[in-house]
Amino acid sequence: MLRHRRTSCRLTAQLRGTLARAARAPHCERWSHEVEMSVQNPREENMDAIDRRAFMKAAAVGGIAFSICGAQGPLTEARAQGAPLRSAAWPNRRLLDLLKIEHPIVQAPMGGHVSPNMPVAVSGAGGLGSFPCALLTPAQVLDEVPKIRTQTPKPINLNFFCHAAPQRHEAIESAWRQRLAPYYAEFGVDPPASPTRTLGPFGEEMCDVVIELKPEVVSFHFGLPNKSLIDRLKAAGCKIFSSATTVTEARWLEDHGADAVIAQGIEAGGHRGMFLTNEPASQVGTLALVPQVVDAVRVPVVAAGGIADGRGIAAALALGASAVQMGTAYLLCPEARISTYHRAALKSAGDNLSVITNVLTGRPARVFMNRIARELGPLATGVPSFPLPGAALAPLRAKAESQDSAGFSALYAGQAAALGRELPAGELTLKLAAEALQRLGMLGRAS
Amino acid sequence: MLRHRRTSCRLTAQLRGTLARAARAPHCERWSHEVEMSVQNPREENMDAIDRRAFMKAAAVGGIAFSICGAQGPLTEARAQGAPLRSAAWPNRRLLDLLKIEHPIVQAPMGGHVSPNMPVAVSGAGGLGSFPCALLTPAQVLDEVPKIRTQTPKPINLNFFCHAAPQRHEAIESAWRQRLAPYYAEFGVDPPASPTRTLGPFGEEMCDVVIELKPEVVSFHFGLPNKSLIDRLKAAGCKIFSSATTVTEARWLEDHGADAVIAQGIEAGGHRGMFLTNEPASQVGTLALVPQVVDAVRVPVVAAGGIADGRGIAAALALGASAVQMGTAYLLCPEARISTYHRAALKSAGDNLSVITNVLTGRPARVFMNRIARELGPLATGVPSFPLPGAALAPLRAKAESQDSAGFSALYAGQAAALGRELPAGELTLKLAAEALQRLGMLGRAS
């Protein structure tokens, strides 16, 4: 394997030797021909015979290939050897330097879908692993997170919601149950009682737990908690991330203390992070959103939505993002906690099988289209506040799943789900990094 | 200015001379420091004193810089000199080679919004200029297109619709006029009579005209015309393009003779090209759509939607596109034919001010949100077939505009409208190419 070394060398001999090795490196087939063309006449100290343009091309290619060859197949080996320059090839280091991580890949937290082993694997591979805590109690967080900490010394992210506690309107909830009544009848289940307690947003008690655990990153969805909580987290050394779906939200997050903004494009699976707008129709695609957010804020921007392979990562960096956040791409990993229905849907995913619907949880979220979203939505009015509709659907979901139907299940997925691969999360992270570095090298190469 | 030359050279002397020149080139400030670092000790035939890593970095940077320096500021000058390698830096040449153009930038046709001077300028600058003919009669096309041909010998694109002729349902049209009745009353205008003739799709008569004009490219929206028309166009030497909004549509287009597929993401301004689906809710963002289309078809893919500057172009190429199509970015050019309302809206555009609505024309199209889209849509049921709703709105649009309101006007815009710049179309094309090449070079450079 080729490695950068800070050693002096005799140029032409060593350079051409390097190029020759690059040509033989198994992970550089794409460039081998060009490199071989350039080193076909390796006379010492004299390259008269080599066309200048070809040489310059090869030199550029060779320079790029160093990064790529190191990154592609044998990244694991490279890391085992502690090769410190592996991540030096990334064109934007803002998030890497902020967090002291190797690759600009944030594994998205995905409430209820991530085992502690996933962030262990992702962070271990040099990305930023995330553990979703939004659906957990403080006690559960205290129980789960140490399982991660004991397995990796690398930075991790804990994720929370900061939605407004749901406003209860018995009239709305009752009317919604009425709209579901034909389904309750069809499946022979009783309408559930209106829940007395619902998922609460991030608060003081959870903040105490987080400060005890000291994750390097705390990320939020649906805005940010109040300033005193943010101040406490920052005083504990946590970097604060949150999602923006518009430029206005991105500016708000920066103004309220975010150390990085996740620009969540419309392609993203799961809940829209929107918190200053409630208008799904004007939500923005990732390709359009990211550069506008980059222009609007000074903090690093993490692109999210529709990114599932190295091409998407390279594209996000081209747009000015400092990193990407990828969720759906990790759902086929063995470390994901998903149902057999969810797994089957992901494995047969197409580009346009998902929709943004609010009928499953009360907030717009991208899921695979299913019966309830088709028949009542995808975007309905008169839906109870988040997360109340989930409880109303629970008995229908259970009964339908017992009949092998996901017609009432929230199978979260982004629009690049079809690009997903069934790999362990660490291996996937390294593969994604290698693909992206290869793609970046190709882009920078004059043809 | 630096130029590639196919000459043999003595490596180290010439190379370091080249690097030194690169360091002085005014458009390479970004790299100057690194290059100077590498050539600080230019002893002939011996670079022992030069740190190997720094040299390789500089060599790679230098190789990239050749392309960039040529492309950045003085592209016009370069073209005036006929510099043939100017476009050699593009990492994907499939569309460039297919059409013999210099830059992978297609100016989108935009029905009614493009003067003949726009494709003249864009094609003249090395992109592919497009002239929208969908709203014109064959006689008008015969009148307008020669104005382009006489001004540039470069390839051009003529664009047509191939929608199904609208199905007339008097009940639907009557009900729609009823929904508009309060507006007719408010503005004191008479409901217009139901139109007896409507915009027809591309047919035999227009095909005769096109074959006479022999544009290098004929592009379609809403599918493709029947095989006999496609065969005639191909026999005349025209390359056939059309828009796909899903992978399924892309495959269909390839199977039916398209020489390139325009993957139109949800960010795009104007009409969705959708023709095998009528479900706007599952339309796909550009970042997710392009790689999936690239994987699905063998023909070159042109990315469209949300691309308005060099970052977007670089991102599209990262995704595997062979070129981009940009529409809204050209709407502020003096060669655009837009209303003062449209221009004002574009100049104050934000990221999330547009929506996809079907109430203006009967087909989903992205426009700046306005009163009629807000109050009846954005996506309404019971809307008459394309393009009938336009006629029903005409008197409201005219009256509202006379009162300085665009509440009933279709102000087409994509989600990157805010990135638009008021430049002549040729200058804009060169600037976009230079920005993209610069961005590509930065991405390929190891930091």
PDB file of N, CA, C and O in Angstrom, chain B residues 383-436:
ATOM      1  N   VAL B 383     -59.086  19.242 -11.149  1.00  0.00           N
ATOM      2  CA  VAL B 383     -58.541  20.285 -12.026  1.00  0.00           C
ATOM      3  C   VAL B 383     -58.652  19.801 -13.478  1.00  0.00           C
ATOM      4  O   VAL B 383     -58.304  18.659 -13.780  1.00  0.00           O
ATOM      5  N   PRO B 384     -59.110  20.640 -14.388  1.00  0.00           N
ATOM      6  CA  PRO B 384     -59.189  20.220 -15.796  1.00  0.00           C
ATOM      7  C   PRO B 384     -57.814  19.847 -16.341  1.00  0.00           C
ATOM      8  O   PRO B 384     -56.779  20.226 -15.790  1.00  0.00           O
ATOM      9  N   SER B 385     -57.826  19.112 -17.453  1.00  0.00           N
ATOM     10  CA  SER B 385     -56.574  18.633 -18.051  1.00  0.00           C
ATOM     11  C   SER B 385     -55.706  19.794 -18.523  1.00  0.00           C
ATOM     12  O   SER B 385     -56.208  20.850 -18.931  1.00  0.00           O
ATOM     13  N   PHE B 386     -54.393  19.559 -18.490  1.00  0.00           N
ATOM     14  CA  PHE B 386     -53.428  20.489 -19.065  1.00  0.00           C
ATOM     15  C   PHE B 386     -53.781  20.735 -20.512  1.00  0.00           C
ATOM     16  O   PHE B 386     -54.087  19.772 -21.220  1.00  0.00           O
ATOM     17  N   PRO B 387     -53.737  21.950 -21.042  1.00  0.00           N
ATOM     18  CA  PRO B 387     -53.406  23.192 -20.326  1.00  0.00           C
ATOM     19  C   PRO B 387     -54.634  24.045 -20.026  1.00  0.00           C
ATOM     20  O   PRO B 387     -54.511  25.258 -19.889  1.00  0.00           O
ATOM     21  N   LEU B 388     -55.810  23.408 -19.895  1.00  0.00           N
ATOM     22  CA  LEU B 388     -57.056  24.168 -19.809  1.00  0.00           C
ATOM     23  C   LEU B 388     -57.119  25.183 -18.661  1.00  0.00           C
ATOM     24  O   LEU B 388     -57.649  26.288 -18.851  1.00  0.00           O
ATOM     25  N   PRO B 389     -56.601  24.870 -17.466  1.00  0.00           N
ATOM     26  CA  PRO B 389     -56.771  25.849 -16.375  1.00  0.00           C
ATOM     27  C   PRO B 389     -56.120  27.196 -16.664  1.00  0.00           C
ATOM     28  O   PRO B 389     -56.549  28.216 -16.107  1.00  0.00           O
ATOM     29  N   GLY B 390     -55.120  27.205 -17.522  1.00  0.00           N
ATOM     30  CA  GLY B 390     -54.481  28.474 -17.858  1.00  0.00           C
ATOM     31  C   GLY B 390     -55.461  29.445 -18.477  1.00  0.00           C
ATOM     32  O   GLY B 390     -55.480  30.639 -18.149  1.00  0.00           O
ATOM     33  N   ALA B 391     -56.303  28.934 -19.366  1.00  0.00           N
ATOM     34  CA  ALA B 391     -57.287  29.802 -20.019  1.00  0.00           C
ATOM     35  C   ALA B 391     -58.322  30.306 -19.016  1.00  0.00           C
ATOM     36  O   ALA B 391     -58.735  31.469 -19.064  1.00  0.00           O
ATOM     37  N   ALA B 392     -58.708  29.445 -18.094  1.00  0.00           N
ATOM     38  CA  ALA B 392     -59.705  29.853 -17.102  1.00  0.00           C
ATOM     39  C   ALA B 392     -59.164  30.957 -16.198  1.00  0.00           C
ATOM     40  O   ALA B 392     -59.917  31.788 -15.688  1.00  0.00           O
ATOM     41  N   LEU B 393     -57.843  30.957 -16.006  1.00  0.00           N
ATOM     42  CA  LEU B 393     -57.236  31.963 -15.118  1.00  0.00           C
ATOM     43  C   LEU B 393     -56.863  33.253 -15.840  1.00  0.00           C
ATOM     44  O   LEU B 393     -56.589  34.273 -15.184  1.00  0.00           O
ATOM     45  N   ALA B 394     -56.849  33.210 -17.174  1.00  0.00           N
ATOM     46  CA  ALA B 394     -56.290  34.333 -17.931  1.00  0.00           C
ATOM     47  C   ALA B 394     -56.869  35.697 -17.539  1.00  0.00           C
ATOM     48  O   ALA B 394     -56.114  36.646 -17.282  1.00  0.00           O
ATOM     49  N   PRO B 395     -58.206  35.837 -17.465  1.00  0.00           N
ATOM     50  CA  PRO B 395     -58.706  37.180 -17.114  1.00  0.00           C
ATOM     51  C   PRO B 395     -58.351  37.598 -15.684  1.00  0.00           C
ATOM     52  O   PRO B 395     -58.119  38.778 -15.428  1.00  0.00           O
ATOM     53  N   LEU B 396     -58.284  36.623 -14.766  1.00  0.00           N
ATOM     54  CA  LEU B 396     -57.892  36.938 -13.392  1.00  0.00           C
ATOM     55  C   LEU B 396     -56.432  37.387 -13.348  1.00  0.00           C
ATOM     56  O   LEU B 396     -56.070  38.343 -12.658  1.00  0.00           O
ATOM     57  N   ARG B 397     -55.604  36.673 -14.107  1.00  0.00           N
ATOM     58  CA  ARG B 397     -54.179  36.997 -14.140  1.00  0.00           C
ATOM     59  C   ARG B 397     -53.980  38.421 -14.672  1.00  0.00           C
ATOM     60  O   ARG B 397     -53.248  39.222 -14.089  1.00  0.00           O
ATOM     61  N   ALA B 398     -54.687  38.728 -15.765  1.00  0.00           N
ATOM     62  CA  ALA B 398     -54.524  40.046 -16.377  1.00  0.00           C
ATOM     63  C   ALA B 398     -54.995  41.153 -15.428  1.00  0.00           C
ATOM     64  O   ALA B 398     -54.295  42.158 -15.238  1.00  0.00           O
ATOM     65  N   LYS B 399     -56.136  40.928 -14.817  1.00  0.00           N
ATOM     66  CA  LYS B 399     -56.679  41.966 -13.942  1.00  0.00           C
ATOM     67  C   LYS B 399     -55.805  42.143 -12.699  1.00  0.00           C
ATOM     68  O   LYS B 399     -55.510  43.273 -12.284  1.00  0.00           O
ATOM     69  N   ALA B 400     -55.370  41.015 -12.124  1.00  0.00           N
ATOM     70  CA  ALA B 400     -54.527  41.103 -10.928  1.00  0.00           C
ATOM     71  C   ALA B 400     -53.205  41.790 -11.255  1.00  0.00           C
ATOM     72  O   ALA B 400     -52.731  42.640 -10.491  1.00  0.00           O
ATOM     73  N   GLU B 401     -52.610  41.442 -12.400  1.00  0.00           N
ATOM     74  CA  GLU B 401     -51.337  42.073 -12.760  1.00  0.00           C
ATOM     75  C   GLU B 401     -51.531  43.570 -12.999  1.00  0.00           C
ATOM     76  O   GLU B 401     -50.635  44.362 -12.685  1.00  0.00           O
ATOM     77  N   SER B 402     -52.689  43.945 -13.519  1.00  0.00           N
ATOM     78  CA  SER B 402     -52.927  45.379 -13.723  1.00  0.00           C
ATOM     79  C   SER B 402     -53.011  46.088 -12.383  1.00  0.00           C
ATOM     80  O   SER B 402     -52.871  47.295 -12.295  1.00  0.00           O
ATOM     81  N   GLN B 403     -53.239  45.303 -11.331  1.00  0.00           N
ATOM     82  CA  GLN B 403     -53.268  45.873  -9.971  1.00  0.00           C
ATOM     83  C   GLN B 403     -51.983  45.518  -9.216  1.00  0.00           C
ATOM     84  O   GLN B 403     -51.952  45.508  -7.985  1.00  0.00           O
ATOM     85  N   ASP B 404     -50.950  45.176  -9.973  1.00  0.00           N
ATOM     86  CA  ASP B 404     -49.633  44.871  -9.402  1.00  0.00           C
ATOM     87  C   ASP B 404     -49.625  43.647  -8.500  1.00  0.00           C
ATOM     88  O   ASP B 404     -48.884  43.593  -7.515  1.00  0.00           O
ATOM     89  N   SER B 405     -50.404  42.659  -8.842  1.00  0.00           N
ATOM     90  CA  SER B 405     -50.414  41.411  -8.080  1.00  0.00           C
ATOM     91  C   SER B 405     -50.165  40.235  -9.012  1.00  0.00           C
ATOM     92  O   SER B 405     -50.710  40.175 -10.117  1.00  0.00           O
ATOM     93  N   ALA B 406     -49.317  39.319  -8.562  1.00  0.00           N
ATOM     94  CA  ALA B 406     -49.056  38.110  -9.344  1.00  0.00           C
ATOM     95  C   ALA B 406     -49.776  36.920  -8.726  1.00  0.00           C
ATOM     96  O   ALA B 406     -49.351  35.779  -8.871  1.00  0.00           O
ATOM     97  N   GLY B 407     -50.872  37.200  -8.056  1.00  0.00           N
ATOM     98  CA  GLY B 407     -51.583  36.165  -7.321  1.00  0.00           C
ATOM     99  C   GLY B 407     -52.165  35.059  -8.175  1.00  0.00           C
ATOM    100  O   GLY B 407     -52.515  33.990  -7.670  1.00  0.00           O
ATOM    101  N   PHE B 408     -52.255  35.303  -9.493  1.00  0.00           N
ATOM    102  CA  PHE B 408     -52.819  34.294 -10.390  1.00  0.00           C
ATOM    103  C   PHE B 408     -51.855  33.968 -11.533  1.00  0.00           C
ATOM    104  O   PHE B 408     -52.222  33.321 -12.499  1.00  0.00           O
ATOM    105  N   SER B 409     -50.609  34.428 -11.402  1.00  0.00           N
ATOM    106  CA  SER B 409     -49.613  34.255 -12.464  1.00  0.00           C
ATOM    107  C   SER B 409     -48.709  33.072 -12.150  1.00  0.00           C
ATOM    108  O   SER B 409     -48.381  32.828 -10.991  1.00  0.00           O
ATOM    109  N   ALA B 410     -48.328  32.363 -13.186  1.00  0.00           N
ATOM    110  CA  ALA B 410     -47.396  31.244 -13.020  1.00  0.00           C
ATOM    111  C   ALA B 410     -45.971  31.788 -13.102  1.00  0.00           C
ATOM    112  O   ALA B 410     -45.425  31.966 -14.178  1.00  0.00           O
ATOM    113  N   LEU B 411     -45.393  32.078 -11.951  1.00  0.00           N
ATOM    114  CA  LEU B 411     -44.010  32.561 -11.907  1.00  0.00           C
ATOM    115  C   LEU B 411     -43.121  31.342 -11.646  1.00  0.00           C
ATOM    116  O   LEU B 411     -42.814  31.000 -10.502  1.00  0.00           O
ATOM    117  N   TYR B 412     -42.726  30.703 -12.718  1.00  0.00           N
ATOM    118  CA  TYR B 412     -41.948  29.463 -12.604  1.00  0.00           C
ATOM    119  C   TYR B 412     -40.598  29.737 -11.949  1.00  0.00           C
ATOM    120  O   TYR B 412     -39.920  30.721 -12.270  1.00  0.00           O
ATOM    121  N   ALA B 413     -40.201  28.861 -11.055  1.00  0.00           N
ATOM    122  CA  ALA B 413     -38.902  29.009 -10.395  1.00  0.00           C
ATOM    123  C   ALA B 413     -38.549  27.714  -9.702  1.00  0.00           C
ATOM    124  O   ALA B 413     -39.409  27.045  -9.132  1.00  0.00           O
ATOM    125  N   GLY B 414     -37.270  27.373  -9.739  1.00  0.00           N
ATOM    126  CA  GLY B 414     -36.770  26.228  -8.994  1.00  0.00           C
ATOM    127  C   GLY B 414     -36.327  26.637  -7.600  1.00  0.00           C
ATOM    128  O   GLY B 414     -36.321  27.819  -7.254  1.00  0.00           O
ATOM    129  N   GLN B 415     -35.921  25.627  -6.828  1.00  0.00           N
ATOM    130  CA  GLN B 415     -35.607  25.897  -5.421  1.00  0.00           C
ATOM    131  C   GLN B 415     -34.240  26.540  -5.202  1.00  0.00           C
ATOM    132  O   GLN B 415     -33.911  26.914  -4.078  1.00  0.00           O
ATOM    133  N   ALA B 416     -33.452  26.674  -6.244  1.00  0.00           N
ATOM    134  CA  ALA B 416     -32.184  27.382  -6.108  1.00  0.00           C
ATOM    135  C   ALA B 416     -32.262  28.772  -6.736  1.00  0.00           C
ATOM    136  O   ALA B 416     -31.249  29.388  -7.032  1.00  0.00           O
ATOM    137  N   ALA B 417     -33.475  29.276  -6.901  1.00  0.00           N
ATOM    138  CA  ALA B 417     -33.657  30.590  -7.538  1.00  0.00           C
ATOM    139  C   ALA B 417     -32.836  31.673  -6.845  1.00  0.00           C
ATOM    140  O   ALA B 417     -32.322  32.584  -7.499  1.00  0.00           O
ATOM    141  N   ALA B 418     -32.690  31.561  -5.540  1.00  0.00           N
ATOM    142  CA  ALA B 418     -31.977  32.611  -4.805  1.00  0.00           C
ATOM    143  C   ALA B 418     -30.504  32.688  -5.175  1.00  0.00           C
ATOM    144  O   ALA B 418     -29.831  33.666  -4.861  1.00  0.00           O
ATOM    145  N   LEU B 419     -29.991  31.654  -5.830  1.00  0.00           N
ATOM    146  CA  LEU B 419     -28.582  31.663  -6.244  1.00  0.00           C
ATOM    147  C   LEU B 419     -28.406  32.309  -7.620  1.00  0.00           C
ATOM    148  O   LEU B 419     -27.287  32.377  -8.129  1.00  0.00           O
ATOM    149  N   GLY B 420     -29.494  32.764  -8.221  1.00  0.00           N
ATOM    150  CA  GLY B 420     -29.425  33.335  -9.566  1.00  0.00           C
ATOM    151  C   GLY B 420     -28.652  34.641  -9.619  1.00  0.00           C
ATOM    152  O   GLY B 420     -28.540  35.357  -8.625  1.00  0.00           O
ATOM    153  N   ARG B 421     -28.116  34.932 -10.791  1.00  0.00           N
ATOM    154  CA  ARG B 421     -27.332  36.154 -10.982  1.00  0.00           C
ATOM    155  C   ARG B 421     -27.757  36.851 -12.260  1.00  0.00           C
ATOM    156  O   ARG B 421     -28.032  36.198 -13.267  1.00  0.00           O
ATOM    157  N   GLU B 422     -27.761  38.153 -12.218  1.00  0.00           N
ATOM    158  CA  GLU B 422     -28.153  38.942 -13.388  1.00  0.00           C
ATOM    159  C   GLU B 422     -26.968  39.150 -14.304  1.00  0.00           C
ATOM    160  O   GLU B 422     -26.241  40.147 -14.186  1.00  0.00           O
ATOM    161  N   LEU B 423     -26.757  38.219 -15.189  1.00  0.00           N
ATOM    162  CA  LEU B 423     -25.636  38.309 -16.120  1.00  0.00           C
ATOM    163  C   LEU B 423     -26.130  37.942 -17.511  1.00  0.00           C
ATOM    164  O   LEU B 423     -27.074  37.165 -17.647  1.00  0.00           O
ATOM    165  N   PRO B 424     -25.467  38.460 -18.531  1.00  0.00           N
ATOM    166  CA  PRO B 424     -25.788  37.986 -19.885  1.00  0.00           C
ATOM    167  C   PRO B 424     -25.574  36.473 -19.965  1.00  0.00           C
ATOM    168  O   PRO B 424     -24.686  35.927 -19.296  1.00  0.00           O
ATOM    169  N   ALA B 425     -26.372  35.806 -20.772  1.00  0.00           N
ATOM    170  CA  ALA B 425     -26.404  34.340 -20.767  1.00  0.00           C
ATOM    171  C   ALA B 425     -25.057  33.715 -21.145  1.00  0.00           C
ATOM    172  O   ALA B 425     -24.683  32.662 -20.610  1.00  0.00           O
ATOM    173  N   GLY B 426     -24.330  34.349 -22.047  1.00  0.00           N
ATOM    174  CA  GLY B 426     -23.029  33.804 -22.416  1.00  0.00           C
ATOM    175  C   GLY B 426     -22.034  33.921 -21.281  1.00  0.00           C
ATOM    176  O   GLY B 426     -21.323  32.959 -20.940  1.00  0.00           O
ATOM    177  N   GLU B 427     -22.016  35.086 -20.676  1.00  0.00           N
ATOM    178  CA  GLU B 427     -21.112  35.306 -19.544  1.00  0.00           C
ATOM    179  C   GLU B 427     -21.462  34.367 -18.394  1.00  0.00           C
ATOM    180  O   GLU B 427     -20.577  33.797 -17.737  1.00  0.00           O
ATOM    181  N   LEU B 428     -22.757  34.214 -18.169  1.00  0.00           N
ATOM    182  CA  LEU B 428     -23.191  33.313 -17.097  1.00  0.00           C
ATOM    183  C   LEU B 428     -22.716  31.887 -17.381  1.00  0.00           C
ATOM    184  O   LEU B 428     -22.227  31.187 -16.485  1.00  0.00           O
ATOM    185  N   THR B 429     -22.845  31.457 -18.617  1.00  0.00           N
ATOM    186  CA  THR B 429     -22.426  30.094 -18.969  1.00  0.00           C
ATOM    187  C   THR B 429     -20.937  29.898 -18.685  1.00  0.00           C
ATOM    188  O   THR B 429     -20.523  28.882 -18.101  1.00  0.00           O
ATOM    189  N   LEU B 430     -20.125  30.866 -19.099  1.00  0.00           N
ATOM    190  CA  LEU B 430     -18.693  30.754 -18.859  1.00  0.00           C
ATOM    191  C   LEU B 430     -18.378  30.796 -17.369  1.00  0.00           C
ATOM    192  O   LEU B 430     -17.511  30.067 -16.883  1.00  0.00           O
ATOM    193  N   LYS B 431     -19.107  31.628 -16.649  1.00  0.00           N
ATOM    194  CA  LYS B 431     -18.880  31.724 -15.203  1.00  0.00           C
ATOM    195  C   LYS B 431     -19.248  30.413 -14.518  1.00  0.00           C
ATOM    196  O   LYS B 431     -18.523  29.933 -13.642  1.00  0.00           O
ATOM    197  N   LEU B 432     -20.357  29.833 -14.937  1.00  0.00           N
ATOM    198  CA  LEU B 432     -20.775  28.558 -14.361  1.00  0.00           C
ATOM    199  C   LEU B 432     -19.740  27.470 -14.634  1.00  0.00           C
ATOM    200  O   LEU B 432     -19.396  26.679 -13.747  1.00  0.00           O
ATOM    201  N   ALA B 433     -19.250  27.446 -15.867  1.00  0.00           N
ATOM    202  CA  ALA B 433     -18.243  26.440 -16.217  1.00  0.00           C
ATOM    203  C   ALA B 433     -16.989  26.639 -15.375  1.00  0.00           C
ATOM    204  O   ALA B 433     -16.416  25.684 -14.836  1.00  0.00           O
ATOM    205  N   ALA B 434     -16.562  27.885 -15.247  1.00  0.00           N
ATOM    206  CA  ALA B 434     -15.348  28.164 -14.480  1.00  0.00           C
ATOM    207  C   ALA B 434     -15.536  27.810 -13.011  1.00  0.00           C
ATOM    208  O   ALA B 434     -14.665  27.191 -12.393  1.00  0.00           O
ATOM    209  N   GLU B 435     -16.672  28.179 -12.453  1.00  0.00           N
ATOM    210  CA  GLU B 435     -16.948  27.842 -11.049  1.00  0.00           C
ATOM    211  C   GLU B 435     -16.924  26.330 -10.829  1.00  0.00           C
ATOM    212  O   GLU B 435     -16.378  25.836  -9.841  1.00  0.00           O
ATOM    213  N   ALA B 436     -17.544  25.636 -11.757  1.00  0.00           N
ATOM    214  CA  ALA B 436     -17.623  24.176 -11.602  1.00  0.00           C
ATOM    215  C   ALA B 436     -16.234  23.549 -11.700  1.00  0.00           C
ATOM    216  O   ALA B 436     -15.889  22.665 -10.913  1.00  0.00           O
TER     217      ALA B 436
END
